[in-house]
Amino acid sequence: MQKTKGYAAATAKAPLAPFAFERRDLRQDDVAIEIKYCGICHSDIHQARDEWGRSTFPMVPGHEIAGIVTAVGGKVTRYKIGDRVGVGCFVDSCGHCPECRKGQQQYCSNGMVLTYNGQEYDGTPTQGGYSDKIVVKENYVLRLPENLPLEGCAPLLCAGITLYSPLKHWKVGPGKQVAVVGLGGLGHMGVKIGHALGAEVTVLSQSLRKQADGKRLGADHFHATSDPETFKKLQRRFDLIVNTVSADLDWNEYLNLLNTDGTMVVVGVPDKPPPPVKAFALLRGRRSLAGSMIGGIPETQEMLDFCGKHDLTSDVEVIPIQRVNEAYDRVVRSDVRYRFVIDMASLKSL
Ligand code: NAP
Ligand code: ZN
């Protein structure tokens, strides 16, 4: 076993604090990674504070991991010491169900193994990326583009793929009208990727506070949802709406902004159930309401390569791990532009 330094929540009410634990010894198909950076996803906060229920503690959160390979098992063929690699939201899946065979491990019928707040198939609890090292099966490790800085890559492993996957699935490209609801960690990647795919991108944000940023990130239009006029003037405008907000918004108002055959994809997880969806909001214009969760390993690699080609990374605020609790509070207040990323060098002083 390998001694590992990290930060963990001891209980749902406790702030994160230094935590020592052990990673498994390298197996034949494993890659050992020195973690350089880890993004702070809003899902980390939901889980560390047990807002979804069934959290297990102590919990080392973190599923936006960027680092360097330090060792490989005897049967590893694709990675070598020194490679720049990433790990996202899961570290294993059954490998044989129809979803896994299609490369959509995130929908594994037997349940994927979450990077943290999960269990390996042998029952060992998993611990995430707010730590100095991790050991992961080769097939669940991603290759990071050589031209992109590691800290800007880390958030691609969750925020990036969570937006890339629905944008690709619903065939976003030139001539398509796309709206991104909420300009946070996920939302700002949606704007960048949607723009790079050639779509006309609109941000729907609570206020106009982030308007200049939205335009800089690639949005063509920016509207405040606090202004009731927004919902009047944008009726039937969009082919696709990606909703990244974790508050209980009234989805009916947003469905009315879809054009005929338009789809609203929910990726944000509301704290409490939103108001019921009315049949007429869907019937008028043959609209769809859908959901999407992260992405499979092949699509995550495709997204990383796409980001490399388009020189696309997350806008990050790099912090030492000692400031993680303050960062959590700022994310909850929507006071982040646009992703906190922890510099794991700060763990060395522990
Ligand atoms: P985030 O950085 O906090 O961004 C969320 C954004 O939502 C905020 O920046 C804010 O944007 C908007 N917002 C916040 N409170 C709001 C309110 N009361 N009313 C309206 N808008 C509000 O969070 P994130 O990391 O992007 O994650 C967003 C959600 O997606 C979380 O629920 C997370 O758990 C979930 N998630 C899902 C997946 C998946 O696979 N489906 C993956 C990762 C995360 P404005 O200031 O622009 O309004
Ligand atoms: Zn995430």
CSV table of C-alpha atoms and ligand atoms in Angstrom, one decimal:
chain,number,residue,atom,x,y,z
A,1,MET,CA,0.0,0.0,0.0
A,2,GLN,CA,1.1,3.6,-0.7
A,3,LYS,CA,0.8,6.4,1.8
A,4,THR,CA,-1.3,9.2,0.4
A,5,LYS,CA,-1.9,12.7,1.6
A,6,GLY,CA,-5.2,14.4,0.9
A,7,TYR,CA,-8.1,16.5,2.2
A,8,ALA,CA,-11.3,14.8,3.4
A,9,ALA,CA,-14.7,15.6,4.8
A,10,ALA,CA,-15.1,13.5,8.0
A,11,THR,CA,-18.9,14.0,8.0
A,12,ALA,CA,-21.5,16.0,6.0
A,13,LYS,CA,-21.2,18.9,8.5
A,14,ALA,CA,-17.4,19.0,8.8
A,15,PRO,CA,-15.2,21.3,6.8
A,16,LEU,CA,-12.6,19.5,4.7
A,17,ALA,CA,-9.3,18.8,6.6
A,18,PRO,CA,-6.0,17.0,6.1
A,19,PHE,CA,-6.4,13.3,5.8
A,20,ALA,CA,-3.9,10.4,5.4
A,21,PHE,CA,-4.9,7.2,3.7
A,22,GLU,CA,-3.5,4.5,1.5
A,23,ARG,CA,-3.7,3.7,-2.2
A,24,ARG,CA,-3.4,0.1,-3.5
A,25,ASP,CA,-0.2,-1.3,-4.8
A,26,LEU,CA,0.1,-1.3,-8.6
A,27,ARG,CA,-1.6,-4.2,-10.3
A,28,GLN,CA,-0.7,-5.4,-13.8
A,29,ASP,CA,-3.2,-3.2,-15.6
A,30,ASP,CA,-2.8,-0.1,-13.3
A,31,VAL,CA,-1.3,3.3,-13.9
A,32,ALA,CA,0.1,5.3,-10.9
A,33,ILE,CA,-0.4,9.0,-11.2
A,34,GLU,CA,1.1,11.9,-9.3
A,35,ILE,CA,-1.8,14.4,-9.1
A,36,LYS,CA,-0.8,17.9,-10.0
A,37,TYR,CA,-4.2,19.6,-10.2
A,38,CYS,CA,-7.8,18.8,-9.3
A,39,GLY,CA,-10.8,20.9,-10.2
A,40,ILE,CA,-13.6,21.6,-7.8
A,41,CYS,CA,-16.9,20.5,-9.3
A,42,HIS,CA,-20.2,21.6,-7.7
A,43,SER,CA,-20.9,17.8,-7.5
A,44,ASP,CA,-18.0,17.6,-5.0
A,45,ILE,CA,-19.9,20.0,-2.7
A,46,HIS,CA,-23.3,18.2,-3.1
A,47,GLN,CA,-21.6,15.0,-2.1
A,48,ALA,CA,-19.3,16.3,0.6
A,49,ARG,CA,-22.3,17.9,2.2
A,50,ASP,CA,-24.5,14.8,1.6
A,51,GLU,CA,-27.1,16.8,-0.4
A,52,TRP,CA,-27.9,13.8,-2.6
A,53,GLY,CA,-28.1,11.3,0.4
A,54,ARG,CA,-26.1,8.1,0.8
A,55,SER,CA,-22.7,9.8,1.0
A,56,THR,CA,-19.9,7.8,2.6
A,57,PHE,CA,-17.3,9.3,5.0
A,58,PRO,CA,-14.5,10.1,5.3
A,59,MET,CA,-14.7,11.4,1.8
A,60,VAL,CA,-11.8,12.7,-0.3
A,61,PRO,CA,-13.7,14.4,-3.2
A,62,GLY,CA,-12.3,15.3,-6.6
A,63,HIS,CA,-13.0,13.9,-10.1
A,64,GLU,CA,-11.3,16.5,-12.3
A,65,ILE,CA,-7.8,15.1,-12.0
A,66,ALA,CA,-4.7,16.1,-14.1
A,67,GLY,CA,-1.3,14.6,-13.4
A,68,ILE,CA,1.8,12.7,-14.5
A,69,VAL,CA,2.3,9.0,-14.7
A,70,THR,CA,4.9,7.8,-12.1
A,71,ALA,CA,4.7,4.0,-12.7
A,72,VAL,CA,2.8,1.5,-14.8
A,73,GLY,CA,1.9,-2.2,-14.3
A,74,GLY,CA,3.4,-5.0,-16.3
A,75,LYS,CA,0.5,-5.3,-18.8
A,76,VAL,CA,0.0,-1.5,-19.4
A,77,THR,CA,0.6,-0.7,-23.1
A,78,ARG,CA,-0.7,2.8,-23.7
A,79,TYR,CA,1.0,4.9,-21.0
A,80,LYS,CA,4.6,5.3,-19.8
A,81,ILE,CA,6.3,7.2,-17.0
A,82,GLY,CA,6.1,11.0,-17.6
A,83,ASP,CA,2.9,11.0,-19.6
A,84,ARG,CA,0.4,13.7,-18.9
A,85,VAL,CA,-2.9,12.1,-18.0
A,86,GLY,CA,-6.3,12.7,-16.6
A,87,VAL,CA,-8.9,10.9,-14.6
A,88,GLY,CA,-12.6,11.8,-14.6
A,89,CYS,CA,-15.7,10.8,-12.7
A,90,PHE,CA,-15.3,7.0,-12.7
A,91,VAL,CA,-12.4,4.5,-12.4
A,92,ASP,CA,-14.0,1.2,-13.4
A,93,SER,CA,-17.2,-0.3,-14.9
A,94,CYS,CA,-18.3,-3.8,-15.5
A,95,GLY,CA,-16.9,-3.8,-19.1
A,96,HIS,CA,-19.3,-6.4,-20.5
A,97,CYS,CA,-22.9,-4.8,-20.4
A,98,PRO,CA,-24.2,-3.3,-23.7
A,99,GLU,CA,-23.4,0.2,-22.5
A,100,CYS,CA,-19.8,-0.6,-21.6
A,101,ARG,CA,-19.4,-2.4,-24.9
A,102,LYS,CA,-20.6,0.8,-26.7
A,103,GLY,CA,-18.0,2.8,-24.7
A,104,GLN,CA,-20.8,4.5,-22.7
A,105,GLN,CA,-19.4,3.4,-19.3
A,106,GLN,CA,-21.1,6.2,-17.5
A,107,TYR,CA,-24.4,4.4,-18.1
A,108,CYS,CA,-23.0,0.9,-17.1
A,109,SER,CA,-26.0,-1.3,-16.3
A,110,ASN,CA,-24.1,-2.9,-13.4
A,111,GLY,CA,-23.0,0.5,-12.0
A,112,MET,CA,-19.8,2.2,-12.8
A,113,VAL,CA,-17.3,2.8,-9.9
A,114,LEU,CA,-17.2,6.4,-9.0
A,115,THR,CA,-13.8,8.0,-8.5
A,116,TYR,CA,-14.8,8.9,-5.0
A,117,ASN,CA,-17.9,8.4,-2.7
A,118,GLY,CA,-18.1,4.9,-4.4
A,119,GLN,CA,-16.9,1.4,-4.0
A,120,GLU,CA,-14.6,-0.8,-6.1
A,121,TYR,CA,-16.2,-4.1,-7.1
A,122,ASP,CA,-14.3,-5.7,-4.2
A,123,GLY,CA,-16.0,-3.3,-1.7
A,124,THR,CA,-13.0,-1.0,-1.1
A,125,PRO,CA,-14.2,2.6,-0.8
A,126,THR,CA,-12.9,4.9,-3.5
A,127,GLN,CA,-11.2,8.3,-2.7
A,128,GLY,CA,-10.8,11.1,-5.2
A,129,GLY,CA,-8.4,13.7,-6.5
A,130,TYR,CA,-7.9,16.1,-3.6
A,131,SER,CA,-4.8,14.1,-2.9
A,132,ASP,CA,-1.2,13.7,-4.1
A,133,LYS,CA,-1.5,10.4,-5.9
A,134,ILE,CA,-4.0,7.9,-7.4
A,135,VAL,CA,-3.8,4.4,-8.9
A,136,VAL,CA,-6.3,3.7,-11.8
A,137,LYS,CA,-6.8,0.9,-14.3
A,138,GLU,CA,-5.2,1.9,-17.6
A,139,ASN,CA,-8.6,1.7,-19.5
A,140,TYR,CA,-10.0,4.5,-17.3
A,141,VAL,CA,-7.1,6.9,-17.8
A,142,LEU,CA,-7.2,9.7,-20.4
A,143,ARG,CA,-4.4,11.3,-22.3
A,144,LEU,CA,-4.1,15.1,-22.0
A,145,PRO,CA,-3.1,17.2,-25.0
A,146,GLU,CA,0.5,18.2,-25.0
A,147,ASN,CA,-0.3,21.8,-25.9
A,148,LEU,CA,-2.6,22.6,-23.0
A,149,PRO,CA,-1.6,23.6,-19.4
A,150,LEU,CA,-2.5,20.9,-16.9
A,151,GLU,CA,-4.4,23.2,-14.6
A,152,GLY,CA,-6.7,24.3,-17.4
A,153,CYS,CA,-7.2,20.7,-18.5
A,154,ALA,CA,-8.3,19.3,-15.1
A,155,PRO,CA,-11.9,20.7,-15.4
A,156,LEU,CA,-12.3,19.1,-18.8
A,157,LEU,CA,-12.5,15.7,-17.2
A,158,CYS,CA,-16.0,16.5,-15.7
A,159,ALA,CA,-17.2,20.0,-16.8
A,160,GLY,CA,-15.8,19.6,-20.3
A,161,ILE,CA,-17.2,16.2,-21.1
A,162,THR,CA,-20.5,16.9,-19.4
A,163,LEU,CA,-21.2,19.6,-21.9
A,164,TYR,CA,-19.4,18.1,-24.9
A,165,SER,CA,-21.4,14.9,-24.8
A,166,PRO,CA,-24.9,16.4,-25.1
A,167,LEU,CA,-23.7,19.0,-27.6
A,168,LYS,CA,-22.4,16.2,-29.8
A,169,HIS,CA,-25.4,13.9,-29.2
A,170,TRP,CA,-27.9,16.6,-30.3
A,171,LYS,CA,-25.7,17.4,-33.3
A,172,VAL,CA,-24.8,21.0,-32.4
A,173,GLY,CA,-23.0,22.8,-35.2
A,174,PRO,CA,-23.3,25.7,-37.7
A,175,GLY,CA,-26.9,26.9,-38.1
A,176,LYS,CA,-28.0,25.6,-34.6
A,177,GLN,CA,-29.2,27.9,-31.9
A,178,VAL,CA,-28.0,26.7,-28.5
A,179,ALA,CA,-28.7,28.2,-25.1
A,180,VAL,CA,-26.6,27.5,-22.0
A,181,VAL,CA,-28.4,28.1,-18.7
A,182,GLY,CA,-26.0,29.1,-15.9
A,183,LEU,CA,-22.5,30.5,-16.5
A,184,GLY,CA,-20.6,28.4,-14.0
A,185,GLY,CA,-18.0,25.6,-14.3
A,186,LEU,CA,-20.1,23.5,-16.6
A,187,GLY,CA,-21.8,26.5,-18.4
A,188,HIS,CA,-18.6,28.2,-19.4
A,189,MET,CA,-17.3,25.0,-21.0
A,190,GLY,CA,-20.6,24.7,-22.8
A,191,VAL,CA,-20.2,28.2,-24.3
A,192,LYS,CA,-16.6,27.5,-25.4
A,193,ILE,CA,-17.3,24.1,-26.9
A,194,GLY,CA,-20.6,25.2,-28.5
A,195,HIS,CA,-18.9,28.1,-30.1
A,196,ALA,CA,-16.0,25.9,-31.3
A,197,LEU,CA,-18.5,23.5,-32.8
A,198,GLY,CA,-19.9,26.5,-34.9
A,199,ALA,CA,-23.3,27.0,-33.2
A,200,GLU,CA,-24.8,30.4,-32.3
A,201,VAL,CA,-24.6,30.4,-28.5
A,202,THR,CA,-26.8,32.3,-26.0
A,203,VAL,CA,-26.1,32.4,-22.3
A,204,LEU,CA,-29.1,32.6,-19.9
A,205,SER,CA,-27.7,33.9,-16.6
A,206,GLN,CA,-29.4,35.2,-13.4
A,207,SER,CA,-28.2,38.7,-14.2
A,208,LEU,CA,-26.1,40.6,-16.7
A,209,ARG,CA,-23.1,40.6,-14.2
A,210,LYS,CA,-21.1,38.1,-16.3
A,211,GLN,CA,-22.1,39.5,-19.7
A,212,ALA,CA,-18.6,40.7,-20.7
A,213,ASP,CA,-17.2,37.3,-19.7
A,214,GLY,CA,-19.9,35.4,-21.6
A,215,LYS,CA,-19.0,37.3,-24.8
A,216,ARG,CA,-15.3,36.8,-24.3
A,217,LEU,CA,-15.9,33.0,-23.8
A,218,GLY,CA,-17.6,32.9,-27.2
A,219,ALA,CA,-21.3,33.6,-26.6
A,220,ASP,CA,-23.2,35.5,-29.3
A,221,HIS,CA,-26.0,36.6,-27.0
A,222,PHE,CA,-26.5,37.0,-23.3
A,223,HIS,CA,-29.7,37.5,-21.4
A,224,ALA,CA,-30.7,37.8,-17.7
A,225,THR,CA,-33.3,35.3,-16.5
A,226,SER,CA,-34.3,37.8,-13.7
A,227,ASP,CA,-35.8,39.9,-16.5
A,228,PRO,CA,-39.3,38.6,-17.4
A,229,GLU,CA,-38.9,40.1,-20.9
A,230,THR,CA,-36.2,37.5,-21.6
A,231,PHE,CA,-38.8,34.7,-21.6
A,232,LYS,CA,-41.1,36.7,-23.8
A,233,LYS,CA,-38.6,37.7,-26.4
A,234,LEU,CA,-36.8,34.4,-26.8
A,235,GLN,CA,-40.0,32.2,-27.3
A,236,ARG,CA,-39.3,29.3,-29.8
A,237,ARG,CA,-35.7,30.5,-30.3
A,238,PHE,CA,-33.5,27.4,-29.5
A,239,ASP,CA,-32.8,24.0,-31.0
A,240,LEU,CA,-31.1,22.9,-27.8
A,241,ILE,CA,-31.0,24.3,-24.2
A,242,VAL,CA,-28.5,22.8,-21.8
A,243,ASN,CA,-29.5,23.5,-18.3
A,244,THR,CA,-26.5,23.4,-15.8
A,245,VAL,CA,-28.3,25.0,-12.8
A,246,SER,CA,-28.7,23.2,-9.5
A,247,ALA,CA,-31.5,25.4,-8.3
A,248,ASP,CA,-35.2,24.3,-8.8
A,249,LEU,CA,-35.9,26.5,-11.8
A,250,ASP,CA,-39.4,26.3,-13.5
A,251,TRP,CA,-38.5,24.1,-16.5
A,252,ASN,CA,-41.8,25.1,-18.3
A,253,GLU,CA,-40.5,28.6,-18.8
A,254,TYR,CA,-37.4,27.2,-20.5
A,255,LEU,CA,-39.2,24.6,-22.6
A,256,ASN,CA,-41.2,27.5,-24.1
A,257,LEU,CA,-38.0,28.9,-25.5
A,258,LEU,CA,-37.5,25.8,-27.7
A,259,ASN,CA,-38.3,25.8,-31.4
A,260,THR,CA,-40.2,22.9,-33.0
A,261,ASP,CA,-38.4,19.6,-32.2
A,262,GLY,CA,-36.1,21.3,-29.8
A,263,THR,CA,-34.7,19.6,-26.7
A,264,MET,CA,-33.8,20.8,-23.2
A,265,VAL,CA,-31.1,18.7,-21.7
A,266,VAL,CA,-30.8,18.8,-17.9
A,267,VAL,CA,-27.3,18.3,-16.6
A,268,GLY,CA,-27.5,20.3,-13.3
A,269,VAL,CA,-29.0,18.5,-10.3
A,270,PRO,CA,-31.5,20.6,-8.5
A,271,ASP,CA,-31.4,20.5,-4.7
A,272,LYS,CA,-35.1,20.0,-4.6
A,273,PRO,CA,-37.6,18.9,-7.3
A,274,PRO,CA,-38.6,21.7,-9.7
A,275,PRO,CA,-42.3,22.5,-10.3
A,276,PRO,CA,-44.1,19.9,-12.4
A,277,VAL,CA,-43.6,20.0,-16.2
A,278,LYS,CA,-46.8,20.8,-18.0
A,279,ALA,CA,-47.8,18.7,-21.0
A,280,PHE,CA,-48.5,21.7,-23.2
A,281,ALA,CA,-44.9,22.9,-22.7
A,282,LEU,CA,-43.8,19.7,-24.5
A,283,LEU,CA,-46.7,19.2,-26.9
A,284,ARG,CA,-46.5,22.6,-28.5
A,285,GLY,CA,-43.6,22.1,-31.0
A,286,ARG,CA,-43.0,18.4,-30.3
A,287,ARG,CA,-40.4,19.3,-27.7
A,288,SER,CA,-38.2,16.9,-25.7
A,289,LEU,CA,-37.0,17.1,-22.1
A,290,ALA,CA,-33.8,15.0,-21.6
A,291,GLY,CA,-30.9,14.4,-19.3
A,292,SER,CA,-27.3,13.6,-19.8
A,293,MET,CA,-24.5,12.4,-17.5
A,294,ILE,CA,-20.8,13.0,-18.1
A,295,GLY,CA,-19.5,10.9,-21.0
A,296,GLY,CA,-17.8,7.6,-21.8
A,297,ILE,CA,-14.1,7.0,-22.0
A,298,PRO,CA,-13.9,7.1,-25.9
A,299,GLU,CA,-15.9,10.3,-26.0
A,300,THR,CA,-13.9,11.9,-23.2
A,301,GLN,CA,-10.7,11.2,-25.1
A,302,GLU,CA,-12.4,12.7,-28.3
A,303,MET,CA,-13.3,15.8,-26.3
A,304,LEU,CA,-9.8,16.2,-24.9
A,305,ASP,CA,-8.4,15.9,-28.5
A,306,PHE,CA,-11.0,18.4,-29.7
A,307,CYS,CA,-9.9,20.8,-27.0
A,308,GLY,CA,-6.3,20.3,-27.9
A,309,LYS,CA,-7.0,21.0,-31.5
A,310,HIS,CA,-9.0,24.2,-30.7
A,311,ASP,CA,-6.6,25.3,-27.9
A,312,LEU,CA,-9.5,25.2,-25.5
A,313,THR,CA,-9.2,25.0,-21.7
A,314,SER,CA,-11.2,26.0,-18.6
A,315,ASP,CA,-10.8,29.5,-17.2
A,316,VAL,CA,-9.4,28.6,-13.8
A,317,GLU,CA,-8.6,30.2,-10.4
A,318,VAL,CA,-5.8,28.1,-8.9
A,319,ILE,CA,-5.8,27.8,-5.1
A,320,PRO,CA,-3.8,25.9,-2.5
A,321,ILE,CA,-5.7,23.1,-0.9
A,322,GLN,CA,-5.8,25.0,2.4
A,323,ARG,CA,-8.4,27.3,0.8
A,324,VAL,CA,-10.8,24.6,-0.3
A,325,ASN,CA,-13.5,25.3,2.2
A,326,GLU,CA,-13.6,29.0,1.3
A,327,ALA,CA,-13.7,28.0,-2.4
A,328,TYR,CA,-16.7,25.7,-1.7
A,329,ASP,CA,-18.6,28.7,-0.2
A,330,ARG,CA,-17.7,30.8,-3.1
A,331,VAL,CA,-19.0,28.2,-5.6
A,332,VAL,CA,-22.3,28.0,-3.8
A,333,ARG,CA,-22.5,31.8,-4.1
A,334,SER,CA,-21.8,31.6,-7.9
A,335,ASP,CA,-18.6,33.6,-7.1
A,336,VAL,CA,-16.2,31.7,-9.3
A,337,ARG,CA,-14.8,32.6,-12.7
A,338,TYR,CA,-15.1,29.9,-13.8
A,339,ARG,CA,-13.5,26.9,-12.0
A,340,PHE,CA,-11.4,26.5,-8.9
A,341,VAL,CA,-8.5,24.2,-9.4
A,342,ILE,CA,-6.4,23.0,-6.5
A,343,ASP,CA,-2.6,23.0,-6.9
A,344,MET,CA,-1.6,19.8,-5.2
A,345,ALA,CA,2.0,21.1,-4.6
A,346,SER,CA,0.3,22.8,-1.6
A,347,LEU,CA,-0.2,19.3,0.0
A,348,LYS,CA,3.6,19.0,0.4
A,349,SER,CA,3.7,21.4,3.3
A,350,LEU,CA,1.4,19.0,5.4
B,1,NAP,P1,-21.4,26.0,-10.7
B,1,NAP,O1,-20.0,26.3,-11.1
B,1,NAP,O2,-21.9,26.4,-9.3
B,1,NAP,O3,-22.4,26.7,-11.8
B,1,NAP,C1,-23.8,26.7,-11.6
B,1,NAP,C2,-24.3,28.0,-12.2
B,1,NAP,O4,-25.8,28.0,-12.0
B,1,NAP,C3,-23.9,29.2,-11.5
B,1,NAP,O5,-22.7,29.7,-11.9
B,1,NAP,C4,-25.0,30.2,-11.8
B,1,NAP,O6,-24.8,30.8,-13.0
B,1,NAP,C5,-26.2,29.3,-11.9
B,1,NAP,N1,-27.0,29.4,-10.6
B,1,NAP,C6,-26.6,29.1,-9.4
B,1,NAP,N2,-27.6,29.3,-8.5
B,1,NAP,C7,-28.7,29.7,-9.2
B,1,NAP,C8,-30.0,30.0,-8.9
B,1,NAP,N3,-30.5,30.0,-7.6
B,1,NAP,N4,-30.9,30.3,-9.9
B,1,NAP,C9,-30.5,30.3,-11.1
B,1,NAP,N5,-29.2,30.0,-11.5
B,1,NAP,C10,-28.3,29.7,-10.6
B,1,NAP,O7,-21.7,24.4,-10.8
B,1,NAP,P2,-21.2,23.4,-11.8
B,1,NAP,O8,-20.0,22.7,-11.3
B,1,NAP,O9,-21.2,24.0,-13.2
B,1,NAP,O10,-22.3,22.3,-11.7
B,1,NAP,C11,-23.7,22.6,-12.0
B,1,NAP,C12,-24.6,21.4,-11.7
B,1,NAP,O11,-24.3,20.3,-12.6
B,1,NAP,C13,-24.4,20.9,-10.3
B,1,NAP,O12,-25.7,20.5,-9.8
B,1,NAP,C14,-23.6,19.6,-10.5
B,1,NAP,O13,-23.8,18.7,-9.5
B,1,NAP,C15,-24.1,19.1,-11.8
B,1,NAP,N6,-23.2,18.3,-12.6
B,1,NAP,C16,-23.8,17.4,-13.4
B,1,NAP,C17,-23.0,16.6,-14.2
B,1,NAP,C18,-23.7,15.6,-15.1
B,1,NAP,O14,-23.0,14.7,-15.5
B,1,NAP,N7,-24.9,15.8,-15.5
B,1,NAP,C19,-21.6,16.7,-14.1
B,1,NAP,C20,-21.1,17.6,-13.3
B,1,NAP,C21,-21.9,18.4,-12.5
B,1,NAP,P3,-25.3,32.3,-13.3
B,1,NAP,O15,-24.6,33.1,-12.3
B,1,NAP,O16,-24.8,32.5,-14.7
B,1,NAP,O17,-26.8,32.3,-13.3
B,2,ZN,ZN,-18.2,16.9,-11.7
